[in-house]
Coordinates of C-alpha atoms and ligand atoms in Angstrom, one line a residue:
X115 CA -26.4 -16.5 13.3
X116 CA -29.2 -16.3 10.7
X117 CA -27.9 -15.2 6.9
X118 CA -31.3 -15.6 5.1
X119 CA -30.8 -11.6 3.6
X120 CA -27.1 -12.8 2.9
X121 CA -28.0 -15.6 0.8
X122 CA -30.8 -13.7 -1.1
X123 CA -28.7 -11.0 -2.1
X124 CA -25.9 -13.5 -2.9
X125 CA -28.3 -15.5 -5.2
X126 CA -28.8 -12.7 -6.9
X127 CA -25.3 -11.6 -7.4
X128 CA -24.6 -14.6 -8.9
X129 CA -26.9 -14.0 -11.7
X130 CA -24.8 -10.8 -12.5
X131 CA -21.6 -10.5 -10.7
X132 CA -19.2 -13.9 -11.7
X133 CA -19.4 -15.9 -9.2
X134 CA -21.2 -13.5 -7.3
X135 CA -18.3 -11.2 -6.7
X136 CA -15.8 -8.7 -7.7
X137 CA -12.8 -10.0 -6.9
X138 CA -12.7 -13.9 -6.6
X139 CA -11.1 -13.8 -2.9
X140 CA -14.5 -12.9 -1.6
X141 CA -16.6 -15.5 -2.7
X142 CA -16.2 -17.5 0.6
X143 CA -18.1 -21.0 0.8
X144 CA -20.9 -21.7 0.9
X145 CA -21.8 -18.4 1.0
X146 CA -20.3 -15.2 1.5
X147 CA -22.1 -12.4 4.3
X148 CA -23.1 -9.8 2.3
X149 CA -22.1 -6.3 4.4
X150 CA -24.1 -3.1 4.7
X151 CA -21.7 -0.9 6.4
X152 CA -18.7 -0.6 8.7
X153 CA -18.4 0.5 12.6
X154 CA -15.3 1.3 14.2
X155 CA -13.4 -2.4 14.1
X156 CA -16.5 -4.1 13.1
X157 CA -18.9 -4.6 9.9
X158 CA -22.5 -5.5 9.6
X159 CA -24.3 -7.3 7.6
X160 CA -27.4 -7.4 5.5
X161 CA -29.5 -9.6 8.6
X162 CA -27.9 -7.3 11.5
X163 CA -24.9 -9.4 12.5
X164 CA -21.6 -7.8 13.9
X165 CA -18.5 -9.1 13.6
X166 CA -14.9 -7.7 14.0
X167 CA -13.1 -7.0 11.5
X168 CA -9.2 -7.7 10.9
X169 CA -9.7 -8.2 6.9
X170 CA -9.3 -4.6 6.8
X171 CA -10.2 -4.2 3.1
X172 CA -7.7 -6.8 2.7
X173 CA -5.1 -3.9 4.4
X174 CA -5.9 -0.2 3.6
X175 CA -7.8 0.7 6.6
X176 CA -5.4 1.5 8.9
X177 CA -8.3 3.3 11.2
X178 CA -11.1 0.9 10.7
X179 CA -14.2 2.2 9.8
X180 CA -13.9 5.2 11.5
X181 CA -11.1 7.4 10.3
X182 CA -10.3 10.6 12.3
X183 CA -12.5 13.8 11.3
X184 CA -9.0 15.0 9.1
X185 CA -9.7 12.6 6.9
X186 CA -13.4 12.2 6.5
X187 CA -13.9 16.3 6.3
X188 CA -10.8 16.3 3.1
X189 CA -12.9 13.6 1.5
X190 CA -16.2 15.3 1.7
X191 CA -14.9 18.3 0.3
X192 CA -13.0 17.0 -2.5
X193 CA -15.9 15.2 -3.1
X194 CA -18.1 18.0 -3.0
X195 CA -16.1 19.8 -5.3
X196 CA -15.7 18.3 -8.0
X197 CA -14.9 15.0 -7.8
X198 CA -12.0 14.4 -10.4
X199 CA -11.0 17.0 -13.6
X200 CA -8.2 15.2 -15.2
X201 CA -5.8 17.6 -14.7
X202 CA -2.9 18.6 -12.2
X203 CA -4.2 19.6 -8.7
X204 CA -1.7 20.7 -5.2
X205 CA -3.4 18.1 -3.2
X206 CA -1.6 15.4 -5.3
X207 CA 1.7 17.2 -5.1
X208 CA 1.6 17.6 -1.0
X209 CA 1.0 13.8 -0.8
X210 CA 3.7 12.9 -3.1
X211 CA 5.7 15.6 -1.0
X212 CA 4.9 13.3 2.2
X213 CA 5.9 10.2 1.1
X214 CA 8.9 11.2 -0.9
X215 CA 10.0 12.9 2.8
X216 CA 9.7 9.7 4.4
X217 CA 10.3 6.5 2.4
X218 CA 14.0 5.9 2.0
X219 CA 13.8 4.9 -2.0
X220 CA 11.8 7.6 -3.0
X221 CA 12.3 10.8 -4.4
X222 CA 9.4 11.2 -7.1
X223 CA 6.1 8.9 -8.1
X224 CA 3.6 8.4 -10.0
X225 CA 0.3 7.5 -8.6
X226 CA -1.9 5.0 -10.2
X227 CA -5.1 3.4 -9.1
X228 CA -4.2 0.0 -7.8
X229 CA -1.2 -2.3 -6.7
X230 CA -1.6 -4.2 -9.4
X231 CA -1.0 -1.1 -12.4
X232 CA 1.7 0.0 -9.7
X233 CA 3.7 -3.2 -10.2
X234 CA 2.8 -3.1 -14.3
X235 CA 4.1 -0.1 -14.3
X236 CA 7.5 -0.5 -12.4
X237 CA 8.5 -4.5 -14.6
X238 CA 7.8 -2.2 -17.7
X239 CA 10.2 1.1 -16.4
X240 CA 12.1 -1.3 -14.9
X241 CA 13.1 -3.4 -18.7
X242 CA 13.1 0.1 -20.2
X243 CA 15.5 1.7 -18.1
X244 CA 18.2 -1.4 -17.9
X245 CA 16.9 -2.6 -21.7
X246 CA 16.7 -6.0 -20.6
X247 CA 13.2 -8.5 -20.3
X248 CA 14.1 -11.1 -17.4
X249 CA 12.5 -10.3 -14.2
X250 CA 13.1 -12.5 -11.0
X251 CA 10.1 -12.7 -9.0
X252 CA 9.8 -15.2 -5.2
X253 CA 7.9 -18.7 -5.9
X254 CA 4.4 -17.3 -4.0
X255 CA 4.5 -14.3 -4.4
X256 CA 1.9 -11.9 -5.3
X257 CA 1.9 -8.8 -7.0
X258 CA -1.7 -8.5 -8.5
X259 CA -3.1 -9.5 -11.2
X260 CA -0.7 -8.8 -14.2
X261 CA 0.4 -11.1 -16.9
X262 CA 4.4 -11.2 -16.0
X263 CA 3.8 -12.4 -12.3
X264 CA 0.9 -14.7 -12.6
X265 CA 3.1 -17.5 -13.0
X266 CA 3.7 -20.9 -10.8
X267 CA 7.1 -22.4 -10.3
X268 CA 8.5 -25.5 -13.1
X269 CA 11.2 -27.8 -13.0
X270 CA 13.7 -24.8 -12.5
X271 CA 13.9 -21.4 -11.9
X272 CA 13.8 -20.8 -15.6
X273 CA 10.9 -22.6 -16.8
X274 CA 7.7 -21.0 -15.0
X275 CA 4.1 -21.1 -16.6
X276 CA 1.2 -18.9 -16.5
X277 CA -0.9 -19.5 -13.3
X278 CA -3.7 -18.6 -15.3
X279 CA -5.5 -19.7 -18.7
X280 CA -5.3 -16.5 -21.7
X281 CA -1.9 -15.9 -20.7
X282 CA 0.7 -16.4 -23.3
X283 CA 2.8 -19.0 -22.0
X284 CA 5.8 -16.5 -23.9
X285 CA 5.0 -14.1 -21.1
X286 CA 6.1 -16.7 -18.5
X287 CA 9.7 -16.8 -20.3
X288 CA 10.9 -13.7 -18.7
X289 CA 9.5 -14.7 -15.4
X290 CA 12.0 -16.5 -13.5
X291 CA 10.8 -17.9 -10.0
X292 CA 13.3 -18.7 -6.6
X293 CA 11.9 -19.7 -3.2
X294 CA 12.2 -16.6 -0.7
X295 CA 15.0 -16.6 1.7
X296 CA 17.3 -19.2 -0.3
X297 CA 20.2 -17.0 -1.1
X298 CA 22.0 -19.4 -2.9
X299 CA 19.3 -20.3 -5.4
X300 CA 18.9 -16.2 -6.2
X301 CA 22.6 -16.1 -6.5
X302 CA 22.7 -19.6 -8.8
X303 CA 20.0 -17.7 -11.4
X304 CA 22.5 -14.4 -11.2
X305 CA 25.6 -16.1 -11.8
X306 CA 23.9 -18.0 -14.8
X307 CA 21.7 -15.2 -16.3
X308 CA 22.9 -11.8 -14.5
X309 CA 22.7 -9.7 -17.5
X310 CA 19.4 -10.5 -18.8
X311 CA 18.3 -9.5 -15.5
X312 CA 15.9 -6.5 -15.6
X313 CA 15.0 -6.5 -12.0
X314 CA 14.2 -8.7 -8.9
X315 CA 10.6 -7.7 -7.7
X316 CA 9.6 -9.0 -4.1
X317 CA 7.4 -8.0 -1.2
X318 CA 9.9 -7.0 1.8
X319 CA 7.7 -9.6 3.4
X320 CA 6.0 -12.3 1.7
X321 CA 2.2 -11.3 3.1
X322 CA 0.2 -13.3 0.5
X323 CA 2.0 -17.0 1.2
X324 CA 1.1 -16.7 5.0
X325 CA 3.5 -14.0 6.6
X326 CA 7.3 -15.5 5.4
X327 CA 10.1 -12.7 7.4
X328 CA 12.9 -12.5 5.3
X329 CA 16.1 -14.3 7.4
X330 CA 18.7 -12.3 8.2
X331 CA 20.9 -11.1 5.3
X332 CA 18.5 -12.0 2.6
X333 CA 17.4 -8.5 1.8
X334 CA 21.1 -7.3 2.1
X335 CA 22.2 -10.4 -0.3
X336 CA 19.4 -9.4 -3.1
X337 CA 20.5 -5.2 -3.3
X338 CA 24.2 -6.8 -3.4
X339 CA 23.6 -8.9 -6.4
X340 CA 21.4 -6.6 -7.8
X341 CA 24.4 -3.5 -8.1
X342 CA 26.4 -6.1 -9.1
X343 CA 24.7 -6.9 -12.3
X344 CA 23.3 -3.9 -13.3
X345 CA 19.4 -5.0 -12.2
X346 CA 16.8 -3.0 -10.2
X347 CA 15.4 -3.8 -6.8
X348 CA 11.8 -3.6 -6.6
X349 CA 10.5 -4.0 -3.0
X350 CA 6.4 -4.3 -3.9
X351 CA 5.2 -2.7 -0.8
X352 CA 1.5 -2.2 -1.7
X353 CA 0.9 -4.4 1.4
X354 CA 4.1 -3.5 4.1
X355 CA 3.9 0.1 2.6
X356 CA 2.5 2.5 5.7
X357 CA 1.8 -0.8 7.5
X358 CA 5.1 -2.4 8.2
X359 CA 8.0 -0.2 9.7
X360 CA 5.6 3.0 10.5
X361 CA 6.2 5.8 8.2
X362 CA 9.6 4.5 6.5
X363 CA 7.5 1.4 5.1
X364 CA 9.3 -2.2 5.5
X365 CA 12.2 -1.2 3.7
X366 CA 13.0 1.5 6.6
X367 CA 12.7 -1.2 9.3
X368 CA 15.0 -3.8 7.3
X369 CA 17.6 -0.9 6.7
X370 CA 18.0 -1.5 2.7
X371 CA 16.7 0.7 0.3
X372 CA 15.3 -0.7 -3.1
X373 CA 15.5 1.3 -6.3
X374 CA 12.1 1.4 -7.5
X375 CA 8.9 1.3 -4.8
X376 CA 5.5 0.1 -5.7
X377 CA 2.9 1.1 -3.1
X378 CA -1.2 0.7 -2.6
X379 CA -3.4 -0.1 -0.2
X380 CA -2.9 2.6 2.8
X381 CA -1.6 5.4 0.8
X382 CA -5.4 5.7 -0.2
X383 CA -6.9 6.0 2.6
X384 CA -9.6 3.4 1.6
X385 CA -10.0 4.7 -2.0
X386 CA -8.6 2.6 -5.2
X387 CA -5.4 3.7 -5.1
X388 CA -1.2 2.4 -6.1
X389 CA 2.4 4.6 -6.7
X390 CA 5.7 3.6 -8.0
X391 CA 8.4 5.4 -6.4
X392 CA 12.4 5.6 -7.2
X393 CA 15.2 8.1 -7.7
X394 CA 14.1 11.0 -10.1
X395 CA 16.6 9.5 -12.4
X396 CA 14.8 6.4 -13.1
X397 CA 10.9 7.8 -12.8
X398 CA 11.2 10.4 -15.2
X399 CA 11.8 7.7 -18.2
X400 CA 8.0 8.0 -17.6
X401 CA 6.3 10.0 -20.3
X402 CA 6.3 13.0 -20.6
X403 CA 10.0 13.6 -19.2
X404 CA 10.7 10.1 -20.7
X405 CA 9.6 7.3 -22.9
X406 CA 8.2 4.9 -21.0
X407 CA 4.5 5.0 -21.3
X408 CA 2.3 5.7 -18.4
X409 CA -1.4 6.6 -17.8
X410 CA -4.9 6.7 -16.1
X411 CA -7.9 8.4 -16.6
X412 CA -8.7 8.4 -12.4
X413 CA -4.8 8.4 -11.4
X414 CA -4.3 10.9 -8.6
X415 CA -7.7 11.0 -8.4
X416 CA -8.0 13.9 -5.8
X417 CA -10.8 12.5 -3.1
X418 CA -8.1 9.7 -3.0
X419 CA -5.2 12.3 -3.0
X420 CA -6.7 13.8 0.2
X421 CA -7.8 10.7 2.1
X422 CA -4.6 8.9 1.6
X423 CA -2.5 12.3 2.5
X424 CA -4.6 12.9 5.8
X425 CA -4.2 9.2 6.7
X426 CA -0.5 9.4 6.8
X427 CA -0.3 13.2 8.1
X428 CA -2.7 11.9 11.2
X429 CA -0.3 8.9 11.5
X430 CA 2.9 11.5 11.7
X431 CA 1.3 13.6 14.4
X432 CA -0.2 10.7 16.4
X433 CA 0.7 7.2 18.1
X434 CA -0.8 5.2 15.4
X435 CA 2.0 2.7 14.6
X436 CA 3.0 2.5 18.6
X437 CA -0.4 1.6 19.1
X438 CA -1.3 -0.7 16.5
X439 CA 1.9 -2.3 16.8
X440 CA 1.6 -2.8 20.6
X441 CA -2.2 -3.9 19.9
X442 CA -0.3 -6.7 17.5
X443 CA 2.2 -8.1 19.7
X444 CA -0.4 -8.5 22.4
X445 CA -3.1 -10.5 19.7
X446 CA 0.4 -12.2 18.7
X447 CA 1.2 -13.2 21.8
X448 CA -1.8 -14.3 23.1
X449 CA -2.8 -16.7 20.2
X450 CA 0.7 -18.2 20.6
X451 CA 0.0 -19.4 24.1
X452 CA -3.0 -20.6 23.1
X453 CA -1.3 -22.8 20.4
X454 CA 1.3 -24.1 22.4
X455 CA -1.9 -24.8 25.5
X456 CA -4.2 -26.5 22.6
X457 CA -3.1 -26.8 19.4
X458 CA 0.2 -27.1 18.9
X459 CA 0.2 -28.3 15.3
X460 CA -0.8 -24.0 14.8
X461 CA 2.1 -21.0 14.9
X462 CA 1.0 -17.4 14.4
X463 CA 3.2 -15.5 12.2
X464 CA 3.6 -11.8 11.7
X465 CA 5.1 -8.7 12.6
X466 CA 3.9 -5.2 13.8
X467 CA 0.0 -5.2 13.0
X468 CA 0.0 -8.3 10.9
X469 CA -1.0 -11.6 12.0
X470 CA -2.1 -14.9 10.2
X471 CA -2.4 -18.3 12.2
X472 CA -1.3 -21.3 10.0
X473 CA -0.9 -25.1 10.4
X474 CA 2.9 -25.8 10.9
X475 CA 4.0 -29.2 9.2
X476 CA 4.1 -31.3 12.4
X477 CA 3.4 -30.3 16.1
X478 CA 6.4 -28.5 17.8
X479 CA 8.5 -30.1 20.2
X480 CA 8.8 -27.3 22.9
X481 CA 7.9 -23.5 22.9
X482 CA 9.5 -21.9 25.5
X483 CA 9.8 -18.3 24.3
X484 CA 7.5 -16.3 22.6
X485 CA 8.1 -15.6 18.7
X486 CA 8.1 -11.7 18.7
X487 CA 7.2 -11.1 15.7
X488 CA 9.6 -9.7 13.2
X489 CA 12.6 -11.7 15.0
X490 CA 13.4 -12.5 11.5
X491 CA 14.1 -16.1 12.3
X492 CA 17.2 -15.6 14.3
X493 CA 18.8 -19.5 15.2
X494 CA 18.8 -18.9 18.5
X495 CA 15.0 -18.4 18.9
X496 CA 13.5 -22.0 20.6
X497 CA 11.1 -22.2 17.4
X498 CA 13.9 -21.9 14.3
X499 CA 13.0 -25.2 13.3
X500 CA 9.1 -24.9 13.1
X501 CA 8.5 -21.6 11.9
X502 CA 8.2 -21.0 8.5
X503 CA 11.2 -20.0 6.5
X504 CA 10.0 -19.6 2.8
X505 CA 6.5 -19.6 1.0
X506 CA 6.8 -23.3 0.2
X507 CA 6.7 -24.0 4.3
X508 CA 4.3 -21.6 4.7
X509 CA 2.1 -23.4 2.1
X510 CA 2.8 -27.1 3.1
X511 CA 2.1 -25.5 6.3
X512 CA -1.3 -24.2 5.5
X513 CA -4.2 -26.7 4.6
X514 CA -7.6 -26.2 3.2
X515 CA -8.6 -26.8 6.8
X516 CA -8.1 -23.0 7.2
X517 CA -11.1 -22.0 5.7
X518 CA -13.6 -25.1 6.0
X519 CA -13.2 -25.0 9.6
X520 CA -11.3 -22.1 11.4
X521 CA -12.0 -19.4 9.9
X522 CA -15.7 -20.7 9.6
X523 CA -15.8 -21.6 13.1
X524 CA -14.4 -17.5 14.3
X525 CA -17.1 -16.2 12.0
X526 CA -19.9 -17.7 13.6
X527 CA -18.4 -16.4 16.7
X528 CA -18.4 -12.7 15.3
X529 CA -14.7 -12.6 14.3
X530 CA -13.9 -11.9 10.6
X531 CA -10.4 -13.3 9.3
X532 CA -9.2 -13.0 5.7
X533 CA -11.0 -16.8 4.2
X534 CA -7.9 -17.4 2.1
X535 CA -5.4 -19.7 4.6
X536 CA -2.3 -17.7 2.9
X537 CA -3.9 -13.9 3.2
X538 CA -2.6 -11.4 6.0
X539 CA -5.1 -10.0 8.2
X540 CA -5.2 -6.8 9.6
X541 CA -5.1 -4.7 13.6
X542 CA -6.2 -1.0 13.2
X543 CA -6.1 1.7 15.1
X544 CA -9.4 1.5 16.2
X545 CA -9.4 -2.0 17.6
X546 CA -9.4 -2.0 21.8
X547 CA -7.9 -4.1 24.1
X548 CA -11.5 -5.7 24.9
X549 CA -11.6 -6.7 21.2
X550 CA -8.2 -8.4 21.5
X551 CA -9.6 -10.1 25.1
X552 CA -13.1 -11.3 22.8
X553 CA -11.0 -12.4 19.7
X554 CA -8.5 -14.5 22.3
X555 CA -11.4 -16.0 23.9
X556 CA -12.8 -17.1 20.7
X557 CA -9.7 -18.5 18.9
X558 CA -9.5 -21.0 22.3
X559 CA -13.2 -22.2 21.7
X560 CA -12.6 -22.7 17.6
X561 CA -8.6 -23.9 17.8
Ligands
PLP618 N1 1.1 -6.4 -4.6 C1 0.8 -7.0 -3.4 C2 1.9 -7.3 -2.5 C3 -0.5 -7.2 -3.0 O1 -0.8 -7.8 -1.8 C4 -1.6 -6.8 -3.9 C5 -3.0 -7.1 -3.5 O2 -3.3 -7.6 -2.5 C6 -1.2 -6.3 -5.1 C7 0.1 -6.1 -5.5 C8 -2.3 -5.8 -6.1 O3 -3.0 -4.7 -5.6 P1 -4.5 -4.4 -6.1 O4 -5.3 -5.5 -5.6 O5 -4.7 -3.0 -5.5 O6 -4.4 -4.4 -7.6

């Protein structure tokens, strides 16, 4: 493949964009492809390469690059109109309607314009409404880029540090860190600090760590101690949300209902975009009903509003999560037998359209069943021991091997994964069986 127009533009980007980019994910070495547009499940770039796509936007594009004509006639006609006034408008209110109708935990929102002022905005209500500071976050988890999460594990649960220099290493204080999945640690921190315990923020799925299932009971264990103490649940759902668990989001597949809801990603239909969602009780502490300040210039901006509400209304009338799931299981399945044939020292992880291959520790023994994705671990499944239980597996598991090799080794066979070893990538609607045949055919050449 040549990349001659890639490089240009990227040499010039680097003169005004830092490191070339505008968000540091994409700055893939040496160089990243610069793209010009999007086609069905594939992007091109600046010197006329295809590739398929299953970054996805890093997850909102649930239809590709082609969404159905609902949504790309409501965008060009909010657009047209307007684009944004700063004031109330029905569009909002009929997509708050929607999801409120079908996401267990919520009842009323506020829409922002990303995951990460979603999940600001839900630690803050969140200390407000139970007047406590603590939060209890997973080791590996990611919840965007906001001073309270950004923190890396220490000695103990208790003594985290910013993962980042200009954070206040006070702000790391109320950040308390547990692996995923280890119920006893999360139970150790509530028996020792339960009432300073604001809230326990997690992804239902850990999606930025590698794809970590929570093990049976783990969700169930976390709302338990949660009433118990007086804290809030906080399932951060800008990835699972409209992705995992169709309509309901990951919380409606695992059966437990958090208190407060962050959301982002899909619920724009490929516009900037984030929520928090909850019982009225707790979201009206925002201003003006409450005290809890809250607000953005561009929130609910209404071309969003619309392509976000169409996405999910198209997805209601239509097959969309049986296909995309099925599309999943098949990619899931396929790369799995091509492990165990080749490369046994690999395990795909993932459920419903998600999917991420990653280095397990040490080759498995045996496979003789197929993970299916969303088994959640169960003992009895022939690979308990190898898959990956919590983040840390997941990232002894990964190596940097991920992105100097594989992943460069698919792209120069047309198939773009996420670079990053530990971020999810992405089946949409639009994807065929053929592409699934072409993206099997190259993972056996590059694994
Ligand atoms: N929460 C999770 C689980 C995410 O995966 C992300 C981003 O990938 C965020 C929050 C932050 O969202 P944004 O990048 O829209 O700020």
């Amino acid at each position: 493949m040549n990349h001659d127009r890639s490089r240009e533009l990227y040499d010039r980007a680097l003169s005004v964009l830092a490191g070339g980019v505008n968000s540091s994910v994409r700055a893939t070495r040496p160089y990243p492809f610069v793209i010009e547009r999007g086609d069905g499940a594939h992007v091109i770039d600046a010197d006329g390469n295809r590739y398929l796509d299953y970054v996805m936007g890093y997850g909102p594009l649930l239809y590709g690059h082609d969404a159905p004509d609902q949504v790309q006639s409501a965008i060009q006609r909010h657009a047209s109109q307007g684009p944004m006034y700063g004031g109330p408008t029905e569009i909002e209110v009929d997509h708050a309607e929607f999801v409120a109708r079908h996401v267990p935990s919520v009842e009323m929102l506020r829409f922002v314009n990303s995951g990460t002022e979603a999940t600001v905005s839900a630690v803050r209500l969140a200390r407000a409404y139970t007047g406590r500071d603590k939060i209890v976050i997973m080791q590996g988890g990611y919840h965007g880029a906001q001073e309270s999460t950004l923190v890396e594990a220490g000695d103990d649960p208790y003594h985290t540090h910013p993962s980042s220099p200009g954070i206040p290493e006070e702000f790391a204080e109320h950040t308390i860190a547990v692996p995923f999945n280890d119920e006893a640690a999360i139970r150790e921190v509530f028996e020792e600090r339960g009432d300073e315990i604001a809230a326990v923020l997690t992804e239902p799925i850990l999606a930025n760590y590698g794809i970590v299932m929570p093990v049976d009971g783990y969700h169930e264990a976390l709302r338990d101690l949660c009433d118990d103490h007086g804290s809030l649940l906080i399932f951060d759902e800008v990835i699972t949300g409209f992705r995992v668990g169709g309509l309901q989001c990951a919380q409606g597949k695992f059966g437990v209902t958090p208190d407060l809801t962050t959301f982002g990603k899909i619920i724009g239909g490929g516009f900037p975009v984030g929520a928090i969602g909850g019982p009225a009780e707790i979201i009206e502490h925002f201003t003006p009903s409450g005290e809890v300040f809250q607000s953005g210039t561009f929130s609910g901006h209404p071309v969003t509003m619309a392509a976000g509400h169409e996405y999910l209304r198209y997805a209601a009338e239509h097959d969309v999560y049986d296909h995309v799931n099925a599309l999943g299981d098949r990619l899931r399945s396929g790369i799995q037998d091509i492990c165990e044939d080749q490369a046994p020292e690999y395990t795909v992880v993932g459920t419903d359209s998600m999917f991420k291959t990653v280095f397990t520790r040490e080759a498995p023994e045996t496979f003789e069943g197929h993970c299916e994705g969303g088994c959640r671990q169960r003992e009895s499944c022939p690979r308990y021991e190898t898959c990956p239980k919590t983040g840390a597996d997941t990232a002894a598991a990964a190596t940097e091997r991920w992105e100097r090799v594989f992943w460069q080794e698919m792209k120069e066979r047309g198939i773009w994964l996420t670079a990053n070893q530990f971020e999810s990538q992405f089946v949409s609607y639009v994807h065929t069986d053929a592409d699934i045949e072409e993206t099997l055919e190259a993972y056996k050449e590059a694994l």
